[in-house]
XYZ file of N, CA and C in Angstrom:
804
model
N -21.807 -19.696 65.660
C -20.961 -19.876 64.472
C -21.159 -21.262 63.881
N -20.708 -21.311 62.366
C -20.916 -22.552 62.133
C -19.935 -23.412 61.984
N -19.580 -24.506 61.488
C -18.212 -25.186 61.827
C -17.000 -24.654 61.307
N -17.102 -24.650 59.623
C -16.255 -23.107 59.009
C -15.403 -21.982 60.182
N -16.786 -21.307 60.431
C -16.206 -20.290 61.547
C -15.610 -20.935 62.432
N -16.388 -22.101 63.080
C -15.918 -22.233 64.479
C -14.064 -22.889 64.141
N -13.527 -23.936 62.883
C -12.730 -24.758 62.506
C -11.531 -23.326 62.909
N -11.574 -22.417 61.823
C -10.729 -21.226 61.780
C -10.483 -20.210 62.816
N -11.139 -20.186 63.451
C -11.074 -20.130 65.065
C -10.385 -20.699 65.708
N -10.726 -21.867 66.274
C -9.421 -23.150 66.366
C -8.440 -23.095 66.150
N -8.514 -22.978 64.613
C -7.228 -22.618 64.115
C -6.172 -21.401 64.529
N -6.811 -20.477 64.399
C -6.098 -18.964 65.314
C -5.737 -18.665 66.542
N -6.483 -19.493 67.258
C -6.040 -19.604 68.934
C -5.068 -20.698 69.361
N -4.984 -21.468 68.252
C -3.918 -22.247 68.428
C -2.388 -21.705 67.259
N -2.297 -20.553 66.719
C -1.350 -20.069 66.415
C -1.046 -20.774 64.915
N -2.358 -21.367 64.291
C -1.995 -22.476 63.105
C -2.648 -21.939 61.716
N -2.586 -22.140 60.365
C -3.390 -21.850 59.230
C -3.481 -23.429 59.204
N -5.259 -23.564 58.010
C -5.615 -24.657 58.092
C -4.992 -25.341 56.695
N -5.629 -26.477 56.307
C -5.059 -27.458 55.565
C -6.565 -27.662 54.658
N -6.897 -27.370 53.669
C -8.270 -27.512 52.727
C -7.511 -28.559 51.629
N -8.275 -30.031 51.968
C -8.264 -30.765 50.998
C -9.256 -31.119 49.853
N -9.111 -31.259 48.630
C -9.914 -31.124 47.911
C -9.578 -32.805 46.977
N -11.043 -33.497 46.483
C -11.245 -34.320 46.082
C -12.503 -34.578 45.615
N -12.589 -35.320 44.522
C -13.932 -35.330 43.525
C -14.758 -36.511 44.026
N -15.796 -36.013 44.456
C -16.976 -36.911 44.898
C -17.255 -38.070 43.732
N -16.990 -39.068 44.534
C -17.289 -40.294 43.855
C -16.473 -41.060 42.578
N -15.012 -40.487 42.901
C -14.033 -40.902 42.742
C -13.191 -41.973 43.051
N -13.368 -43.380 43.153
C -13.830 -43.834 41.834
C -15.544 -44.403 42.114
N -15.523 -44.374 43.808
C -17.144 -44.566 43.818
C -17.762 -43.419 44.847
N -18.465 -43.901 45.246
C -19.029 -42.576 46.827
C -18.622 -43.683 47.822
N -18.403 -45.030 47.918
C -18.109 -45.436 49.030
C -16.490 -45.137 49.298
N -15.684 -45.138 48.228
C -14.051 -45.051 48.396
C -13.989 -43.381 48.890
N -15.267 -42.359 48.480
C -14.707 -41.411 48.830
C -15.378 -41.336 50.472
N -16.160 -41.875 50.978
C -16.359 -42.145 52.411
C -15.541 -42.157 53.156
N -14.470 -43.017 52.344
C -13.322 -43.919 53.318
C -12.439 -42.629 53.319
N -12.294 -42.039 52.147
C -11.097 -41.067 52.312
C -11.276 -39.939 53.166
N -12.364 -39.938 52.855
C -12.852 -37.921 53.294
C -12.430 -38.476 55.241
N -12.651 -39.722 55.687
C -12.000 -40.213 57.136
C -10.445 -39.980 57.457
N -9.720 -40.449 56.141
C -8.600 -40.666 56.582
C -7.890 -39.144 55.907
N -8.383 -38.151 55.145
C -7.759 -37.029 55.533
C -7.826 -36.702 56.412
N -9.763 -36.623 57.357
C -9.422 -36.173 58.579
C -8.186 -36.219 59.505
N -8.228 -37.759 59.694
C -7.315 -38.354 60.673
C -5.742 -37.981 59.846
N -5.437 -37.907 58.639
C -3.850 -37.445 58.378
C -3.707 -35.810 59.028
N -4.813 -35.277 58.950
C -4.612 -33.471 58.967
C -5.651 -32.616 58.571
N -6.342 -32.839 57.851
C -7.007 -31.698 56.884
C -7.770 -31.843 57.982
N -7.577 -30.025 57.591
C -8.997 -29.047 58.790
C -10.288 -28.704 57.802
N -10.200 -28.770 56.368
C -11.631 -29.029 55.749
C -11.524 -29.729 54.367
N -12.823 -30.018 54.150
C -12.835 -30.690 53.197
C -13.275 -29.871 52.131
N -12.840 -30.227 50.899
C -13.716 -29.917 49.414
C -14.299 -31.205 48.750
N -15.525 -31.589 48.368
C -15.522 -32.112 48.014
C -16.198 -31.733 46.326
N -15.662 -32.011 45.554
C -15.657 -31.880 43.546
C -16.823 -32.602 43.423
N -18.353 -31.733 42.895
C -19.125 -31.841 42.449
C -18.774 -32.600 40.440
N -18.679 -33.597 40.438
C -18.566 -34.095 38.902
C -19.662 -33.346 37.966
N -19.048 -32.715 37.095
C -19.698 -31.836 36.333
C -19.266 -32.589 34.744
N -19.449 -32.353 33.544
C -19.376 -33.011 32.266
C -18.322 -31.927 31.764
N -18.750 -30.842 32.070
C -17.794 -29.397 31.281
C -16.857 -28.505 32.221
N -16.431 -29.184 33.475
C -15.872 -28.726 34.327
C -14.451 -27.375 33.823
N -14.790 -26.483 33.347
C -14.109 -25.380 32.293
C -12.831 -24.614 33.424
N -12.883 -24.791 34.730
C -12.196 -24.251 35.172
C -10.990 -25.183 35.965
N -10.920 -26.286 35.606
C -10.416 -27.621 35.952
C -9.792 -28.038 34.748
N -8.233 -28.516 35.286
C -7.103 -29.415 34.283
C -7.485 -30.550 34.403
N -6.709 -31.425 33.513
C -6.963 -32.747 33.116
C -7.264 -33.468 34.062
N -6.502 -33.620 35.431
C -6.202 -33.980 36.453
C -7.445 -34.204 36.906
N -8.225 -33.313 37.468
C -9.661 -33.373 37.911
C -11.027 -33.272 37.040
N -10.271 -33.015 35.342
C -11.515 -33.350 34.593
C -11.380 -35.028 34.442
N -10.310 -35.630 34.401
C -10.403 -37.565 34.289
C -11.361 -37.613 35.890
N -10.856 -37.112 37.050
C -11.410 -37.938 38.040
C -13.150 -37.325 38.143
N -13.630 -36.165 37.351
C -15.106 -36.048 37.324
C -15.480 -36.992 36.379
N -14.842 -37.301 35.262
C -15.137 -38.490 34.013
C -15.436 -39.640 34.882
N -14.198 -40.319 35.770
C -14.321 -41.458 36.090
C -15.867 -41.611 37.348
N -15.967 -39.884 38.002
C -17.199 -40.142 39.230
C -18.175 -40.365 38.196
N -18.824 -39.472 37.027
C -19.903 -39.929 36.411
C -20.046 -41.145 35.711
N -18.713 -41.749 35.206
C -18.911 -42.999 35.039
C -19.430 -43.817 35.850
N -19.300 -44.315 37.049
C -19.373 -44.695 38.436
C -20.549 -44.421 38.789
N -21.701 -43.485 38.481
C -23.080 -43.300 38.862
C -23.126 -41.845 39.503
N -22.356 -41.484 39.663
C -22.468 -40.008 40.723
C -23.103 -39.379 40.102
N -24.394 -38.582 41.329
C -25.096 -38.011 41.474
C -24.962 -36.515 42.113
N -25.909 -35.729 42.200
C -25.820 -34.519 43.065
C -26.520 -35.310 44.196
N -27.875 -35.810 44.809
C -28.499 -36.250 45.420
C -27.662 -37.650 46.363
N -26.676 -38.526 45.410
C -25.986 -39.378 46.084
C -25.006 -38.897 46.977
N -24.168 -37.647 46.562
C -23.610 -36.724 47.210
C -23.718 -36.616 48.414
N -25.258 -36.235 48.473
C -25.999 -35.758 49.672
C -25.925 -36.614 50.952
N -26.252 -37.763 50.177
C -26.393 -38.868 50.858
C -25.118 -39.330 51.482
N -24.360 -39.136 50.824
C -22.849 -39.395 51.376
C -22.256 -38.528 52.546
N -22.958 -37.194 52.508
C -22.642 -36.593 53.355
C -23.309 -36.797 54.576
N -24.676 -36.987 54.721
C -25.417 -37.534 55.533
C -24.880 -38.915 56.554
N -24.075 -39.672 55.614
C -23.239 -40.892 56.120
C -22.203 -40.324 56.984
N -21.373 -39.500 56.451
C -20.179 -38.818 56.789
C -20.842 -38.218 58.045
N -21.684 -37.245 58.290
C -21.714 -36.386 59.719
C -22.456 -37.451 60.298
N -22.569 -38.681 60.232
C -22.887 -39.743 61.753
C -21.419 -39.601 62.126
N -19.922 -40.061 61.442
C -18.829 -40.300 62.066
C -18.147 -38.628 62.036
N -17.962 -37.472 61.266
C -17.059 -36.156 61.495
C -17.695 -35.448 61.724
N -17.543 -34.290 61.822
C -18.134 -33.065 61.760
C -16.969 -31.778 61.473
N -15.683 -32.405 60.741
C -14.901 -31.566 59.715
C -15.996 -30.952 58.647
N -15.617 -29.405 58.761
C -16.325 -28.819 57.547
C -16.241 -29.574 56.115
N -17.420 -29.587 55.437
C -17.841 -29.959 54.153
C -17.963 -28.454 53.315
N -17.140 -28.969 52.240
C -18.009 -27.847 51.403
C -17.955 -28.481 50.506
N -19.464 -27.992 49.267
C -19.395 -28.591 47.917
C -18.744 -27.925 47.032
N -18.012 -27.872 45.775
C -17.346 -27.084 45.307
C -17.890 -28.247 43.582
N -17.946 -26.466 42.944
C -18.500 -27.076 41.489
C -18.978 -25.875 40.409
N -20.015 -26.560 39.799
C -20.564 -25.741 38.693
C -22.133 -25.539 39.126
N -22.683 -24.141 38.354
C -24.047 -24.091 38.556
C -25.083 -24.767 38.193
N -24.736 -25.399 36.787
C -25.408 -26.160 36.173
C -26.309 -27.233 36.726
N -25.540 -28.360 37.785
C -26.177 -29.389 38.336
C -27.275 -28.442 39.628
N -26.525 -27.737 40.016
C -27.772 -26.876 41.287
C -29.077 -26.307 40.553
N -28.967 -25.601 39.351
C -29.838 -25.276 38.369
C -31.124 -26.183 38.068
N -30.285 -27.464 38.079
C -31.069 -28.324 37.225
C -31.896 -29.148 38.381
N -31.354 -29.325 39.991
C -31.597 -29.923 40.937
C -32.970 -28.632 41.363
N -32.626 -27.555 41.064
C -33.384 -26.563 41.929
C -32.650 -25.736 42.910
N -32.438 -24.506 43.079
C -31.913 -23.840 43.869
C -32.097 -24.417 45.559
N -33.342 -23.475 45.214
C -33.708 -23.098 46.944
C -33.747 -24.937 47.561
N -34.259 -25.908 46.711
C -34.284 -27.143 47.596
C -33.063 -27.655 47.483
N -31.887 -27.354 47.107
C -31.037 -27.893 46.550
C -30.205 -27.550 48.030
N -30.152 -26.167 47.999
C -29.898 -25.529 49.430
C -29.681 -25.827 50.702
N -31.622 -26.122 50.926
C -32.105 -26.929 52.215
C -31.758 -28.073 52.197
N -32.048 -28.620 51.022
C -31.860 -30.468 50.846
C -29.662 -30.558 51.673
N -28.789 -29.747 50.852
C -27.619 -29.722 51.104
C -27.281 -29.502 52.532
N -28.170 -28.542 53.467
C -27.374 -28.195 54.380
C -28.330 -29.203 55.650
N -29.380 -29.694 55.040
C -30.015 -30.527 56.353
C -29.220 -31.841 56.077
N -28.615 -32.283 54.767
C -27.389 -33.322 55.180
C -25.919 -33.056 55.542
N -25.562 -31.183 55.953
C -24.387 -31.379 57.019
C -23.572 -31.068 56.108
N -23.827 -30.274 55.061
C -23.085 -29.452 53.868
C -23.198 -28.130 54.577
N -21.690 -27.488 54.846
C -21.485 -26.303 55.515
C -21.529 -24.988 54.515
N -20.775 -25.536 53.504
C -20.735 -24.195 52.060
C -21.067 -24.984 50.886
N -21.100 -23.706 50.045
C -21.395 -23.975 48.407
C -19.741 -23.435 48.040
N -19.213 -23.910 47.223
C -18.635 -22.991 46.111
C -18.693 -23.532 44.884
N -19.302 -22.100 44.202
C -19.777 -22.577 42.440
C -18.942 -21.930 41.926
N -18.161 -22.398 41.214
C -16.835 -21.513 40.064
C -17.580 -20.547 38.874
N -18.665 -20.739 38.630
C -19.153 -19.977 37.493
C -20.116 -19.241 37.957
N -20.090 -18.923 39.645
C -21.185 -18.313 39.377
C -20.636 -16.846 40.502
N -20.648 -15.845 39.484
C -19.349 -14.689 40.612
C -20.501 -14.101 41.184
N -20.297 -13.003 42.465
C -20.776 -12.324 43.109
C -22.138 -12.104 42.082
N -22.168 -11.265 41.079
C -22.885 -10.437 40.664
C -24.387 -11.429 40.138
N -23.880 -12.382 40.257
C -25.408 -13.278 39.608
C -25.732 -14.341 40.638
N -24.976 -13.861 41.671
C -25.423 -14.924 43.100
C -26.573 -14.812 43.396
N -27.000 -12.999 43.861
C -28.413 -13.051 44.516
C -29.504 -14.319 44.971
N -29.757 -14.783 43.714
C -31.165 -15.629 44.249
C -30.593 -17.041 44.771
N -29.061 -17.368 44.587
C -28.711 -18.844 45.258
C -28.120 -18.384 47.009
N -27.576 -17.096 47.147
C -27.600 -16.753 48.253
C -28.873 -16.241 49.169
N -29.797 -15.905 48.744
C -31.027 -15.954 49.345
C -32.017 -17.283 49.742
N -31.226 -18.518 49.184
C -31.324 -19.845 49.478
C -30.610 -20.555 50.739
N -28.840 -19.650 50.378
C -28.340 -20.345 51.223
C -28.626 -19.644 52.440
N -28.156 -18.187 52.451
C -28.689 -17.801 53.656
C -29.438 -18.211 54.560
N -30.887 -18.180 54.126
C -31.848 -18.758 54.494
C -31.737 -20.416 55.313
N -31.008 -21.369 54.393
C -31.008 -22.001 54.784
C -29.865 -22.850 55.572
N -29.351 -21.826 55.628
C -27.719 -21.438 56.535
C -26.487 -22.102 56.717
N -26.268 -22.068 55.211
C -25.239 -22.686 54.266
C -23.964 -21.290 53.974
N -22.744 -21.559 54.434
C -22.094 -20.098 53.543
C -21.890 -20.594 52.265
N -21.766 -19.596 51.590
C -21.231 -18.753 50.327
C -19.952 -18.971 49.592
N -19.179 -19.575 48.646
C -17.698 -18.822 48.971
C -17.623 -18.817 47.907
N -16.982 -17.396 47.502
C -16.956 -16.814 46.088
C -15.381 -16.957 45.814
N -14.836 -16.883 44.937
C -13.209 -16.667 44.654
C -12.918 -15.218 44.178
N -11.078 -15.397 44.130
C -10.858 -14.056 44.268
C -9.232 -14.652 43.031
N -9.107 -13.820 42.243
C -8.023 -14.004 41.326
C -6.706 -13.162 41.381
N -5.754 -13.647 40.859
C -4.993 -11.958 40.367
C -4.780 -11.127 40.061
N -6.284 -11.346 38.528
C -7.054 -10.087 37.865
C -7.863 -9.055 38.642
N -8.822 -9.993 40.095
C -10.023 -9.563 40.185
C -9.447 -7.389 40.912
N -10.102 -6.871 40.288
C -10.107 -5.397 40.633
C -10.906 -4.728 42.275
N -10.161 -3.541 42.509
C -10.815 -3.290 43.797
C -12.239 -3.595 43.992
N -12.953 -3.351 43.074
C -14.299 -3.465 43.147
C -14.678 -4.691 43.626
N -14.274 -5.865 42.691
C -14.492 -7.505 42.837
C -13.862 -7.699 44.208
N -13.066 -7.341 44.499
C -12.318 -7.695 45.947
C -13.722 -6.889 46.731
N -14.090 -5.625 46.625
C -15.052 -5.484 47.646
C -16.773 -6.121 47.704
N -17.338 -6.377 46.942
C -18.223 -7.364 46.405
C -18.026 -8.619 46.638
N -17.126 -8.996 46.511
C -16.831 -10.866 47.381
C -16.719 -10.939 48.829
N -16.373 -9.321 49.393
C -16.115 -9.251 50.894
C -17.243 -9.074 51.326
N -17.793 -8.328 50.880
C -19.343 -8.304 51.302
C -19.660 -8.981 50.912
N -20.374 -10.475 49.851
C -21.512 -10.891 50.049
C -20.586 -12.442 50.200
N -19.593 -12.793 50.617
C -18.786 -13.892 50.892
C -19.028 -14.101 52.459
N -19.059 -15.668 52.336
C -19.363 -16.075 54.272
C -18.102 -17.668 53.872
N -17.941 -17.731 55.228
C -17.187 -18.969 55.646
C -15.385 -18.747 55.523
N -14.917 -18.328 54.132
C -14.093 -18.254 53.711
C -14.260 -17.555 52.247
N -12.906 -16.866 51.951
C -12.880 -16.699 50.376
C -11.578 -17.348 50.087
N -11.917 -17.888 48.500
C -10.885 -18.684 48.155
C -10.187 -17.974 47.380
N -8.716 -17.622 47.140
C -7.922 -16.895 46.104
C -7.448 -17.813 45.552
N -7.933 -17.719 44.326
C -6.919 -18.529 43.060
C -5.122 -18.290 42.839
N -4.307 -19.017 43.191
C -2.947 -18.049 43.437
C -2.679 -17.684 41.646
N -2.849 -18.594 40.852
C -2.780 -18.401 39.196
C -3.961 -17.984 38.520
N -3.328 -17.320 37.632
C -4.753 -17.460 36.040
C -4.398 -18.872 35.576
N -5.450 -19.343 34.787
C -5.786 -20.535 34.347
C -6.437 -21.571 35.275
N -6.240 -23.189 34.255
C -7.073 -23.725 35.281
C -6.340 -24.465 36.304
N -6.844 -25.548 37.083
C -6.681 -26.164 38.514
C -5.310 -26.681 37.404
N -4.802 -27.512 38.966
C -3.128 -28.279 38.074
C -2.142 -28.145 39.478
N -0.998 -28.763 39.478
C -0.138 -28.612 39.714
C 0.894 -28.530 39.264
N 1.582 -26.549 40.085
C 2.695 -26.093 39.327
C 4.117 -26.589 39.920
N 4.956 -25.899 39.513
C 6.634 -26.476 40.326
C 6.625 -25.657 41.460
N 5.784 -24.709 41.360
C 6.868 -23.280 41.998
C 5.828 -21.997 42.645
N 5.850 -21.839 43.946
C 4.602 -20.579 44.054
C 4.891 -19.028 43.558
N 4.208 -18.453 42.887
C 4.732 -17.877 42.229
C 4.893 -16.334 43.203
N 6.088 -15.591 42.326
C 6.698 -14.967 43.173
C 5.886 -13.718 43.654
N 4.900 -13.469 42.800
C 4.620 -12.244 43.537
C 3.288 -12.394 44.631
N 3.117 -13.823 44.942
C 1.719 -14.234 45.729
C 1.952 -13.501 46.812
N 2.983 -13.683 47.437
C 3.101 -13.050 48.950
C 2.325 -11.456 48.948
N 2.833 -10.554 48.138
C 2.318 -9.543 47.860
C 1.116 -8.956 47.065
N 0.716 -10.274 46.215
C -0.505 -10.144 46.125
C -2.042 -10.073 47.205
N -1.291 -11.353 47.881
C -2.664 -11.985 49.037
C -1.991 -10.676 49.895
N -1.363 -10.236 50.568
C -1.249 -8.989 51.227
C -2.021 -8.146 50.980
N -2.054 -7.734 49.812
C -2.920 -6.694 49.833
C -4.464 -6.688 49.643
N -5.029 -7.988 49.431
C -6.085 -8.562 49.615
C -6.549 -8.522 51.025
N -5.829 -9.299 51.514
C -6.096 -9.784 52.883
C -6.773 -8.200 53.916
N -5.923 -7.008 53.350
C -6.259 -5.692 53.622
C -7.548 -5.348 53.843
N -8.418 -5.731 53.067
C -9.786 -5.593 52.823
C -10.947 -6.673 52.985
N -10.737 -7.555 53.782
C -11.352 -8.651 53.806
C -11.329 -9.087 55.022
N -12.635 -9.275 56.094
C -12.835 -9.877 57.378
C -12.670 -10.873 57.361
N -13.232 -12.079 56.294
C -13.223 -13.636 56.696
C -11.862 -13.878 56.117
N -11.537 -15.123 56.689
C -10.040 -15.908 56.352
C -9.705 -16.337 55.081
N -8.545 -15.778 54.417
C -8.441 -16.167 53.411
C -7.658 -17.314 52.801
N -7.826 -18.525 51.770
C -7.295 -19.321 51.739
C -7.246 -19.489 50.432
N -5.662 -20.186 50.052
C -4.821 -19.713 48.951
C -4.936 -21.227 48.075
N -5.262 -21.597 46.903
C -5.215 -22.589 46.181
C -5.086 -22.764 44.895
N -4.852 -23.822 44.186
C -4.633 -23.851 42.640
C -3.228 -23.992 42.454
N -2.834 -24.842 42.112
C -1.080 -24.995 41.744
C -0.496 -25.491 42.635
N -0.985 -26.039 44.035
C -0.459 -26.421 45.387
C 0.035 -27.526 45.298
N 1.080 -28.409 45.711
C 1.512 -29.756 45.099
C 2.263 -30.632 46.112
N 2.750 -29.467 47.074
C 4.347 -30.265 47.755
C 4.156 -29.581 49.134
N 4.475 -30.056 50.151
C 4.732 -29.432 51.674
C 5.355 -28.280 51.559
N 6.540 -28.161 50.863
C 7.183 -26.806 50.925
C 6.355 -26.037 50.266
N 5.603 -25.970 49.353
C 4.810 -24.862 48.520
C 3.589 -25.275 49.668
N 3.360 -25.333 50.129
C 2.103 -25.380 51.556
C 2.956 -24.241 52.350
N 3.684 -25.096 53.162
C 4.322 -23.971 53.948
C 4.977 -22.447 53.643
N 5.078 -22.322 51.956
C 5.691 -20.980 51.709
C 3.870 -19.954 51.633
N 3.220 -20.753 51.476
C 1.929 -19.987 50.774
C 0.987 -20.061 52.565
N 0.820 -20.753 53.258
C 0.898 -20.903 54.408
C 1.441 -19.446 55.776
N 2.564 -18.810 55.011
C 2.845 -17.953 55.311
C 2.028 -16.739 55.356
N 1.049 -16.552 54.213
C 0.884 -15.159 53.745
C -0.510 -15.800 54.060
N -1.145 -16.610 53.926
C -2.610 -17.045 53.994
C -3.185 -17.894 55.299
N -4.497 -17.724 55.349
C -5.257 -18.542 56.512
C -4.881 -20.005 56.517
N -5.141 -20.173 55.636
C -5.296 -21.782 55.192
C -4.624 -22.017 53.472
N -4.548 -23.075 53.135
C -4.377 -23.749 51.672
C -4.900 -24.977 51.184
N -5.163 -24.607 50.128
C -5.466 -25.396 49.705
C -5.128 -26.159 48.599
N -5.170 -28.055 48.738
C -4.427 -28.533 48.270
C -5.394 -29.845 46.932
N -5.354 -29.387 45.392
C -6.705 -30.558 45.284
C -6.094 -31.726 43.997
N -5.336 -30.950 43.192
C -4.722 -31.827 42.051
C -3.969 -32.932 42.569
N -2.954 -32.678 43.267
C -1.905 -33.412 43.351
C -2.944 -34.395 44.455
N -3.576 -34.016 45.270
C -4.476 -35.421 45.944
C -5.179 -36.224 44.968
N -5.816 -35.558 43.734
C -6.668 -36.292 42.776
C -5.914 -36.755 42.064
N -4.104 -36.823 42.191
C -3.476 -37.652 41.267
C -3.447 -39.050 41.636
N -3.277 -39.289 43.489
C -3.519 -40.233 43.714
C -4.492 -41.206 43.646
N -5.660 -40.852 43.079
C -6.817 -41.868 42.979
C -6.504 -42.375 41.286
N -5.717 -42.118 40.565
C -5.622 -42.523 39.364
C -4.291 -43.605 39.416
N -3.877 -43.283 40.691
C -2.725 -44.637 40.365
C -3.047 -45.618 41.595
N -3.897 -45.758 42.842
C -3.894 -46.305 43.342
C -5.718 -46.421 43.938
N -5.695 -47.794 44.731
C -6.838 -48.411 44.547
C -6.976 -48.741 46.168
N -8.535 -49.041 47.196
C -8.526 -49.456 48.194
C -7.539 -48.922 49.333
N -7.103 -50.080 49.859
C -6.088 -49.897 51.420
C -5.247 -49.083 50.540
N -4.149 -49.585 49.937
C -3.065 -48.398 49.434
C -3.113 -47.081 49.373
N -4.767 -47.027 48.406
C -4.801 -45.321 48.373
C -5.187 -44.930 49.218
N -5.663 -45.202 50.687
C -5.527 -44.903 51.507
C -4.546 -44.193 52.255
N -3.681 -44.963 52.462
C -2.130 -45.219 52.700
C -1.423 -44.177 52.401
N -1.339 -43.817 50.863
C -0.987 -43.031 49.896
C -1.256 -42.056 50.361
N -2.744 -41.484 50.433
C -3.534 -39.986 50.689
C -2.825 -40.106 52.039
N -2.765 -41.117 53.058
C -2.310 -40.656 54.765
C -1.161 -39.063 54.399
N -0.135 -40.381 53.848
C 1.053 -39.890 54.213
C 1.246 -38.466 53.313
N 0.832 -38.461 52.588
C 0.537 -36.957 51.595
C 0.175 -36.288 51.944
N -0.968 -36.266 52.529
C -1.544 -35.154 53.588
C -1.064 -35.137 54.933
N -0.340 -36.335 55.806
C 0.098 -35.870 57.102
C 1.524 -34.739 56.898
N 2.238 -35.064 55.633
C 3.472 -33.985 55.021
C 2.912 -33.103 54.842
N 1.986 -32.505 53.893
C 1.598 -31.092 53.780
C 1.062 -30.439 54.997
N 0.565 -31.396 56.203
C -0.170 -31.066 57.107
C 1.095 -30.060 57.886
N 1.962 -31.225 58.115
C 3.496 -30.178 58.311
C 3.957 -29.356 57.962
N 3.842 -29.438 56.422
C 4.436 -28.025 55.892
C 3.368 -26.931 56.266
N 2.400 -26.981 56.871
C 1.225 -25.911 57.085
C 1.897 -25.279 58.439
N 2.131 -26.512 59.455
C 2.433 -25.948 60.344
C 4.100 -25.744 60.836
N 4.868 -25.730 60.039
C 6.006 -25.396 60.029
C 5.953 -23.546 59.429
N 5.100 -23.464 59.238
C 4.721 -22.383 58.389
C 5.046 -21.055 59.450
N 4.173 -21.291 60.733
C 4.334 -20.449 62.057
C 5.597 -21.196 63.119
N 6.028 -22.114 62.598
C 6.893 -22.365 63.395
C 8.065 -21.372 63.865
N 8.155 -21.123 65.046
C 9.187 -19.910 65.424
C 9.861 -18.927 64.776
């Protein structure tokens, strides 16, 4: 298995859903996000996302379109990325995944983009624009070069799309809990419980619930019905108000609370 598998595993034998933090590579540089992608570890998070900076990021609120503005300001690269990750698995070996648009993989090259990603210790891809049906030739990359997959799953998506993401989905699938884009809402909305239920029906790998996530208690209510959650706005709010040691500090204690509300979730 690969760390993905093996993390969620872990997770299940110890009676827990995981904690998916999400943050934009090279926000405000690649060295500050070094420092962080450490100290989520150490607050809680059982994986990482890390936000490929894209120019037209279409499925992303303000929130994480300023902090892709501010990574490309800053120099970020797809290739520096890499490199960052390469830095990162000398000290963790918390799952990585890249999370983004097709465009920069397009333009980098698939198939080397692939190999190049997973021989620096990149566990998954997830591309927002690119659904099941036009994966083929980037999953015949990753496969190959033995990277998972992870496709999303909506409120719209129909039996069909639910069975097509189950089949050609590895590591995890991500359910969007809203329509629209990334953000943080007040409130999980009421019919999630019974939505991801009946998802979850049809689907072997673990499913994990994100988009609108903000507060420990909306962790722990969504926590309930799902593998894991995931948490990415309200972390990328903190890099816009704070700088160095602080935002450090800041991200600890933010993520060691949601880390709680995850696991208050199975609590008795």
């Amino acid at each position: 298995m690969g760390r993905i598998a093996d993390r969620f595993a872990a997770l299940k034998a110890k009676g827990e859903k995981g904690l998916v933090t999400f943050i934009t590579a090279g926000d405000p540089d690649l060295a500050t996000t070094e420092q962080a992608v450490l100290e989520l570890e150490k607050a809680g998070a059982d994986l990482i996302e890390l936000g490929v900076p894209f120019s037209d990021p279409m499925a992303d609120g303000p929130t994480i379109q300023l902090s892709s503005d501010r990574a490309l300001a800053s120099g970020t690269t797809l290739p520096g990325i890499l490199e960052l990750v390469a830095r990162l698995r000398v000290k963790t070996q918390i799952p990585i995944v890249l999370m983004g648009y097709f465009n920069p993989i397009f333009t980098y090259g698939a198939e080397r983009f692939a190999c190049d990603a997973a021989k620096a210790g990149v566990d998954a891809l997830l591309v927002v624009d690119l659904p099941p049906e036009e994966a083929p030739e980037l999953k015949e990359h990753t496969d190959r070069c033995g990277l998972d997959l992870i496709f999303l799953l909506t409120p719209t998506s129909d039996a069909e799309r639910v069975a097509s993401v189950a089949r050609q989905g590895s590591g995890f699938i991500y359910y969007v809990s809203v329509t629209g884009v990334t953000g943080a809402r007040s409130a999980v909305a009421d019919t999630l419980a019974e939505r991801v239920t009946s998802v979850r029906d049809a689907l072997s790998l673990p499913l994990v619930v994100g988009f609108g996530i903000s507060t420990p208690e909306q962790a722990r209510q969504v926590a309930q019905v799902a593998d894991g959650v995931v948490v990415g706005s309200a972390l990328v709010k903190y890099f816009e108000k704070y700088q160095g040691a602080e935002l450090l500090r800041e991200l600890s204690s933010f993520v060691g609370a949601l880390k709680q509300g995850v696991r208050q979730s199975s609590a008795g």
